[in-house]
Structure formats: C-alpha cells, structure tokens
mmCIF file of C-alpha atoms in Angstrom:
data_model
loop_
_atom_site.group_PDB
_atom_site.id
_atom_site.type_symbol
_atom_site.label_atom_id
_atom_site.label_comp_id
_atom_site.label_asym_id
_atom_site.label_seq_id
_atom_site.Cartn_x
_atom_site.Cartn_y
_atom_site.Cartn_z
ATOM 1 C CA MET A 242 168.545 -8.128 133.891
ATOM 2 C CA ALA A 243 169.193 -12.467 133.624
ATOM 3 C CA THR A 244 172.275 -13.954 133.934
ATOM 4 C CA ASP A 245 171.703 -15.444 130.620
ATOM 5 C CA GLU A 246 171.303 -12.066 129.501
ATOM 6 C CA LEU A 247 174.356 -10.535 131.300
ATOM 7 C CA HIS A 248 176.247 -13.123 129.265
ATOM 8 C CA SER A 249 174.890 -12.287 125.498
ATOM 9 C CA ALA A 250 175.112 -9.003 126.224
ATOM 10 C CA ALA A 251 179.296 -8.823 127.231
ATOM 11 C CA ALA A 252 180.002 -11.923 124.115
ATOM 12 C CA PRO A 253 179.848 -10.908 120.573
ATOM 13 C CA ALA A 254 176.608 -12.137 119.161
ATOM 14 C CA GLY A 255 178.663 -14.866 117.302
ATOM 15 C CA VAL A 256 179.948 -16.318 120.123
ATOM 16 C CA ALA A 257 176.239 -16.031 121.912
ATOM 17 C CA ALA A 258 174.858 -17.890 119.214
ATOM 18 C CA ALA A 259 177.196 -20.997 118.853
ATOM 19 C CA GLU A 260 177.274 -21.408 122.965
ATOM 20 C CA GLU A 261 173.806 -21.448 122.267
ATOM 21 C CA GLY A 262 173.973 -23.914 119.806
ATOM 22 C CA GLU A 263 176.747 -26.327 121.999
ATOM 23 C CA GLY A 264 173.916 -26.401 124.291
ATOM 24 C CA GLU A 265 171.356 -28.318 122.079
ATOM 25 C CA ALA A 266 173.850 -30.494 120.657
ATOM 26 C CA ALA A 267 175.072 -31.476 124.506
ATOM 27 C CA GLN A 268 171.263 -32.172 125.108
ATOM 28 C CA GLY A 269 171.148 -34.458 121.784
ATOM 29 C CA PHE A 270 174.224 -36.079 122.628
ATOM 30 C CA SER A 271 174.247 -39.418 123.922
ATOM 31 C CA PHE A 272 176.615 -41.740 125.108
ATOM 32 C CA SER A 273 176.785 -45.462 125.543
ATOM 33 C CA ILE A 274 180.133 -47.514 127.084
ATOM 34 C CA TRP A 275 178.071 -50.976 126.830
ATOM 35 C CA PRO A 276 177.527 -53.015 124.216
ATOM 36 C CA PRO A 277 181.321 -52.088 122.355
ATOM 37 C CA THR A 278 181.091 -51.421 118.648
ATOM 38 C CA GLN A 279 181.864 -54.238 116.468
ATOM 39 C CA ARG A 280 185.402 -52.153 115.429
ATOM 40 C CA THR A 281 186.151 -52.184 119.041
ATOM 41 C CA ARG A 282 185.634 -55.972 119.172
ATOM 42 C CA ASP A 283 187.829 -56.316 115.888
ATOM 43 C CA ALA A 284 190.561 -54.095 117.366
ATOM 44 C CA VAL A 285 190.262 -56.897 120.400
ATOM 45 C CA VAL A 286 190.458 -59.701 118.675
ATOM 46 C CA ARG A 287 193.658 -58.173 116.266
ATOM 47 C CA ARG A 288 195.298 -56.949 119.333
ATOM 48 C CA LEU A 289 194.710 -61.108 120.592
ATOM 49 C CA VAL A 290 196.458 -62.379 117.449
ATOM 50 C CA ASP A 291 199.407 -60.256 118.189
ATOM 51 C CA THR A 292 199.496 -61.369 121.736
ATOM 52 C CA LEU A 293 199.709 -64.887 120.500
ATOM 53 C CA GLY A 294 201.844 -64.969 117.779
ATOM 54 C CA GLY A 295 204.168 -62.285 118.523
ATOM 55 C CA ASP A 296 207.305 -61.755 120.988
ATOM 56 C CA THR A 297 205.388 -60.935 123.479
ATOM 57 C CA ILE A 298 206.192 -62.475 127.152
ATOM 58 C CA LEU A 299 203.176 -64.790 127.103
ATOM 59 C CA CYS A 300 204.509 -65.877 123.997
ATOM 60 C CA LYS A 301 208.431 -67.207 125.233
ATOM 61 C CA ARG A 302 206.705 -68.707 128.369
ATOM 62 C CA TYR A 303 203.855 -70.964 126.846
ATOM 63 C CA GLY A 304 204.818 -70.829 123.502
ATOM 64 C CA ALA A 305 203.731 -68.680 120.224
ATOM 65 C CA VAL A 306 201.120 -69.417 118.616
ATOM 66 C CA PRO A 307 200.767 -70.194 114.732
ATOM 67 C CA ALA A 308 199.222 -67.503 112.973
ATOM 68 C CA ALA A 309 196.579 -70.162 111.559
ATOM 69 C CA ASP A 310 195.588 -71.021 115.000
ATOM 70 C CA ALA A 311 195.777 -67.656 116.261
ATOM 71 C CA GLU A 312 193.218 -66.098 114.477
ATOM 72 C CA PRO A 313 190.267 -68.364 115.032
ATOM 73 C CA ALA A 314 191.370 -68.514 118.711
ATOM 74 C CA ALA A 315 191.270 -65.590 119.028
ATOM 75 C CA ARG A 316 187.864 -64.899 117.811
ATOM 76 C CA GLY A 317 186.481 -67.500 119.870
ATOM 77 C CA ILE A 318 188.032 -65.932 123.382
ATOM 78 C CA GLU A 319 186.532 -62.377 122.343
ATOM 79 C CA ALA A 320 183.458 -63.830 121.865
ATOM 80 C CA GLU A 321 183.354 -66.193 124.661
ATOM 81 C CA ALA A 322 184.661 -63.430 126.838
ATOM 82 C CA PHE A 323 181.358 -60.681 125.262
ATOM 83 C CA ASP A 324 178.805 -63.361 125.666
ATOM 84 C CA ALA A 325 179.975 -63.578 129.611
ATOM 85 C CA ALA A 326 179.766 -60.144 129.767
ATOM 86 C CA ALA A 327 176.569 -59.708 128.244
ATOM 87 C CA ALA A 328 174.962 -62.602 130.172
ATOM 88 C CA SER A 329 175.787 -60.142 133.124
ATOM 89 C CA GLY A 330 172.934 -58.130 134.830
ATOM 90 C CA GLU A 331 175.430 -55.197 134.562
ATOM 91 C CA ALA A 332 175.138 -55.687 130.377
ATOM 92 C CA ALA A 333 171.372 -54.666 130.170
ATOM 93 C CA ALA A 334 170.869 -52.732 126.843
ATOM 94 C CA THR A 335 168.975 -49.705 129.072
ATOM 95 C CA ALA A 336 172.346 -49.906 131.723
ATOM 96 C CA SER A 337 173.896 -46.534 132.896
ATOM 97 C CA VAL A 338 176.922 -45.232 132.335
ATOM 98 C CA GLU A 339 178.352 -46.754 135.905
ATOM 99 C CA GLU A 340 176.574 -50.529 134.746
ATOM 100 C CA GLY A 341 178.144 -50.235 131.092
ATOM 101 C CA ILE A 342 181.771 -49.410 132.999
ATOM 102 C CA LYS A 343 181.238 -52.737 134.940
ATOM 103 C CA ALA A 344 180.336 -54.560 132.401
ATOM 104 C CA LEU A 345 183.060 -53.735 129.769
ATOM 105 C CA GLN A 346 185.583 -54.017 132.919
ATOM 106 C CA LEU A 347 184.078 -57.524 133.214
ATOM 107 C CA TYR A 348 184.652 -58.256 129.366
ATOM 108 C CA SER A 349 188.361 -56.481 130.018
ATOM 109 C CA LYS A 350 188.660 -59.599 132.269
ATOM 110 C CA GLU A 351 186.913 -62.230 131.073
ATOM 111 C CA VAL A 352 189.050 -62.035 127.831
ATOM 112 C CA SER A 353 192.376 -62.088 129.920
ATOM 113 C CA ARG A 354 191.539 -64.717 131.884
ATOM 114 C CA ARG A 355 190.580 -66.611 128.864
ATOM 115 C CA LEU A 356 193.244 -65.959 126.695
ATOM 116 C CA LEU A 357 195.435 -67.116 129.823
ATOM 117 C CA ASP A 358 193.703 -70.393 129.942
ATOM 118 C CA PHE A 359 194.222 -70.777 126.356
ATOM 119 C CA VAL A 360 197.875 -70.394 126.156
ATOM 120 C CA LYS A 361 198.314 -72.475 129.165
ATOM 121 C CA SER A 362 196.263 -75.344 127.969
ATOM 122 C CA ARG A 363 198.158 -75.302 124.774
ATOM 123 C CA SER A 364 201.713 -75.455 126.612
ATOM 124 C CA ALA A 365 200.228 -78.427 128.338
ATOM 125 C CA ALA A 366 198.961 -80.186 125.763
ATOM 126 C CA ALA A 367 202.502 -80.017 123.732
ATOM 127 C CA LYS A 368 203.978 -81.100 126.788
ATOM 128 C CA ALA A 369 202.248 -83.816 126.973
ATOM 129 C CA ALA A 370 202.170 -84.751 123.499
ATOM 130 C CA ALA A 371 205.877 -84.097 123.157
ATOM 131 C CA ALA A 372 206.424 -86.181 126.338
ATOM 132 C CA ALA A 373 204.601 -88.840 124.696
ATOM 133 C CA ALA A 374 206.470 -89.029 122.150
ATOM 134 C CA ALA A 375 209.342 -89.073 123.496
ATOM 135 C CA ALA A 376 208.333 -92.311 125.789
ATOM 136 C CA GLU A 377 207.355 -94.475 122.551
ATOM 137 C CA PRO A 378 210.023 -95.676 119.761
ATOM 138 C CA SER A 379 209.471 -94.419 116.637
ATOM 139 C CA GLU A 380 208.579 -97.297 113.911
ATOM 140 C CA GLY A 381 211.461 -98.942 112.567
ATOM 141 C CA GLU A 382 213.419 -98.972 115.776
ATOM 142 C CA ALA A 383 213.427 -101.329 118.102
ATOM 143 C CA PRO A 384 213.169 -100.997 121.405
ATOM 144 C CA ALA A 385 215.918 -99.908 123.574
ATOM 145 C CA ALA A 386 217.404 -102.658 125.690
ATOM 146 C CA PRO A 387 216.773 -103.324 129.209
ATOM 147 C CA SER A 388 218.818 -101.432 131.870
ATOM 148 C CA GLU A 389 220.942 -103.468 134.821
ATOM 149 C CA SER A 390 218.502 -102.551 137.225
ATOM 150 C CA GLU A 391 215.639 -103.793 135.057
ATOM 151 C CA VAL A 392 217.666 -107.565 134.301
ATOM 152 C CA VAL A 393 216.344 -109.888 135.777
ATOM 153 C CA ASP A 394 218.848 -113.062 137.231
ATOM 154 C CA PRO A 395 217.779 -116.573 135.419
ATOM 155 C CA GLN A 396 218.916 -118.864 137.389
ATOM 156 C CA PRO A 397 216.524 -118.611 141.037
ATOM 157 C CA ALA A 398 217.821 -118.175 144.346
ATOM 158 C CA GLU A 399 218.342 -121.048 146.761
#
C-alpha cells in the first residue's frame, strides 16, 4: 500500500476528501506582497494623518499639522514613497515574494523618511517665519529706539 492509501484508509471518508480539497486549494492560492492594495495604501494615509495631527512625539517636537493640511500632505508622502519603491528594481510585477518583501521594506522606509523630512521642513519654515515677524516692526509701530551701544556721539573726536 502507498502512503496516501494508508492515510485515507485510516481517516474517515469525509476527512480524507476535505484534505484532498485543501491540497487543490493550496495549489491554486497565490500570495503577493507587492504592490500593496489600495486598501492598504489608504490605511497608510490614515495613519500618517493621525501621526501628523495627533498627540505624538513627532508633534510634540516639531508641532502638530492642522487637519486641513495633514490629509494632502499624507497623500503626497504616501504617493512619493510608493513611486520610489515601485521604481526600484525589486518592485517588478513578476517579483518573487522575497523581492516583494524588500520592496515593501523600502516603501516603509521611504514613508518614514519623507514624513520626518516633511515635519522638519515645516518646523524650520515656521521658525523662520516667526523670526522674521519678530524682527520686523508691525504697521503703525515706530521703530525701536537705538540702544546705548548704537548711539553715535555727534561731536567729532579731537
């Protein structure tokens, strides 16, 4: 007797038939990790929006992004990261699972890097704008009086 015959003889008829069906289903099953589905990409965008506008360490350090600005920024970050990962040689449509995993890792790193770049540049721009606003007198205000060190003696030295 062959091993398959022993197995089916020892198992009840319903179990043996179910196991044979599983083997056929497993052969027809296809698993692809790259590219991510649109549902996955939308979940990444939602998470980025939460990160940009929520109570996170990133917001505490660089400042929260208003909700109106967070959504378009998150979509841009995700799209740029996806394009960068898709442009890599590992993200080919016929890629193996291992190559798909590498492309997904690259996508994840790109999302993180671009998120950090965005909040840093936004923070730097806000600081520069605040410094410029503080340096210029507002309309209707007289310029500040010169300090003692800036006062020049009107009489020439002899």
